[in-house]
XYZ file of C-alpha atoms in Angstrom:
140
model
C -14.064 36.479 -1.633
C -11.363 34.048 -2.757
C -9.270 34.980 0.243
C -12.135 34.221 2.639
C -12.823 30.912 0.924
C -9.163 29.916 1.160
C -9.066 30.848 4.842
C -12.219 28.831 5.476
C -10.786 25.800 3.678
C -7.525 26.108 5.614
C -9.455 26.277 8.892
C -11.591 23.241 8.038
C -8.519 21.263 6.977
C -6.715 22.201 10.202
C -9.673 21.132 12.328
C -9.999 17.835 10.452
C -6.289 17.154 10.885
C -6.514 17.987 14.596
C -9.565 15.754 15.052
C -7.907 12.868 13.228
C -4.803 13.123 15.415
C -6.870 13.543 18.588
C -8.988 10.475 17.938
C -6.053 8.334 16.914
C -5.750 6.320 13.745
C -9.289 6.018 12.378
C -8.588 3.052 10.089
C -6.037 1.386 12.388
C -7.707 -2.022 12.715
C -9.251 -2.240 9.260
C -9.031 -5.228 6.947
C -9.961 -5.620 3.311
C -13.288 -7.144 4.351
C -14.100 -4.441 6.897
C -13.380 -1.722 4.333
C -15.873 -3.341 1.968
C -18.511 -3.433 4.727
C -18.595 0.343 5.008
C -21.395 2.205 3.257
C -20.310 3.044 -0.293
C -18.798 6.451 0.164
C -15.462 8.143 0.477
C -14.996 6.102 3.680
C -14.539 2.923 1.622
C -12.044 4.646 -0.642
C -10.132 6.174 2.273
C -10.107 2.864 4.120
C -8.676 1.117 1.049
C -6.040 3.804 0.531
C -5.018 3.555 4.179
C -4.881 -0.232 4.091
C -2.960 -0.239 0.807
C -0.345 2.110 2.272
C -0.141 -0.029 5.402
C 0.364 -3.228 3.363
C 3.002 -1.451 1.243
C 4.912 -0.588 4.421
C 4.617 -4.190 5.652
C 5.804 -5.416 2.259
C 8.818 -3.071 2.350
C 9.717 -4.381 5.817
C 9.413 -7.992 4.623
C 11.585 -7.265 1.572
C 14.281 -5.625 3.723
C 14.099 -8.540 6.162
C 14.784 -10.888 3.247
C 17.826 -8.790 2.317
C 19.014 -8.817 5.945
C 18.651 -12.592 6.152
C 20.557 -12.984 2.902
C 23.310 -10.720 4.238
C 23.594 -12.796 7.419
C 23.967 -15.960 5.307
C 26.094 -14.474 2.534
C 28.901 -16.949 3.251
C 26.538 -19.787 2.288
C 25.877 -18.300 -1.171
C 27.845 -19.261 -4.245
C 26.790 -16.041 -5.993
C 25.694 -13.580 -3.319
C 26.181 -10.418 -5.394
C 24.348 -11.903 -8.361
C 21.535 -13.000 -6.049
C 21.181 -9.497 -4.548
C 21.189 -7.898 -7.997
C 18.574 -10.372 -9.238
C 16.309 -9.976 -6.201
C 16.520 -6.161 -6.516
C 15.605 -6.367 -10.213
C 12.800 -8.779 -9.362
C 11.426 -6.368 -6.763
C 11.469 -3.436 -9.212
C 9.773 -5.500 -11.928
C 7.190 -6.878 -9.500
C 6.364 -3.390 -8.184
C 5.906 -2.109 -11.740
C 3.798 -5.168 -12.601
C 1.470 -4.849 -9.614
C 1.045 -1.104 -10.154
C 0.086 -1.632 -13.807
C -2.051 -4.705 -13.095
C -4.063 -2.829 -10.486
C -4.428 0.223 -12.710
C -5.736 -2.011 -15.491
C -8.267 -3.485 -13.077
C -9.274 -0.012 -11.888
C -9.784 1.231 -15.455
C -12.778 -1.088 -15.665
C -14.456 1.570 -13.501
C -14.993 5.232 -14.260
C -11.631 6.975 -13.993
C -11.082 8.944 -10.765
C -14.285 7.588 -9.189
C -14.649 6.046 -5.749
C -14.929 2.616 -7.390
C -11.745 3.277 -9.399
C -9.653 3.938 -6.290
C -11.390 1.264 -4.253
C -10.669 -1.438 -6.835
C -7.119 -0.222 -7.455
C -6.238 -0.257 -3.772
C -8.013 -3.562 -3.093
C -5.910 -5.084 -5.878
C -2.724 -3.605 -4.377
C -3.642 -4.954 -0.942
C -4.128 -8.465 -2.321
C -0.904 -8.195 -4.320
C 1.150 -7.103 -1.312
C -0.300 -9.891 0.823
C 0.587 -12.531 -1.785
C 4.062 -11.110 -2.359
C 4.758 -11.025 1.396
C 3.827 -14.710 1.639
C 6.267 -15.432 -1.151
C 9.062 -13.451 0.516
C 8.429 -15.078 3.907
C 8.770 -18.529 2.361
C 11.887 -17.685 0.356
C 14.337 -20.573 0.500
C 18.063 -19.902 0.782
């Protein structure tokens, strides 16, 4: 019985994975607002998780672009190594802060619920957007 159930679950998962790849990226053009407009279901949660991951990737690219720009202008720095060490520490502290801040916000909802993950990921999305603005406007 367990074996049949496991095989059935594996088959369903395989078909879902195939369908998702076949149809393309389901949440590709989503925004924070469009995620919220979905009917309250796992779709909202999945949309938020997708968008949060996407914003995290954009944030990582922006952070590495800042490091690249600093490297290109390293001759203009009085303390390049100290700057790089400080910006790396700042990034680690910020990432820890935003993770904890968004968890705190999510804990206002029932733990492990759709609302919990929706609020946590919405908070992360907003945090990444704000941090990217800050990194884009960084003055050397």
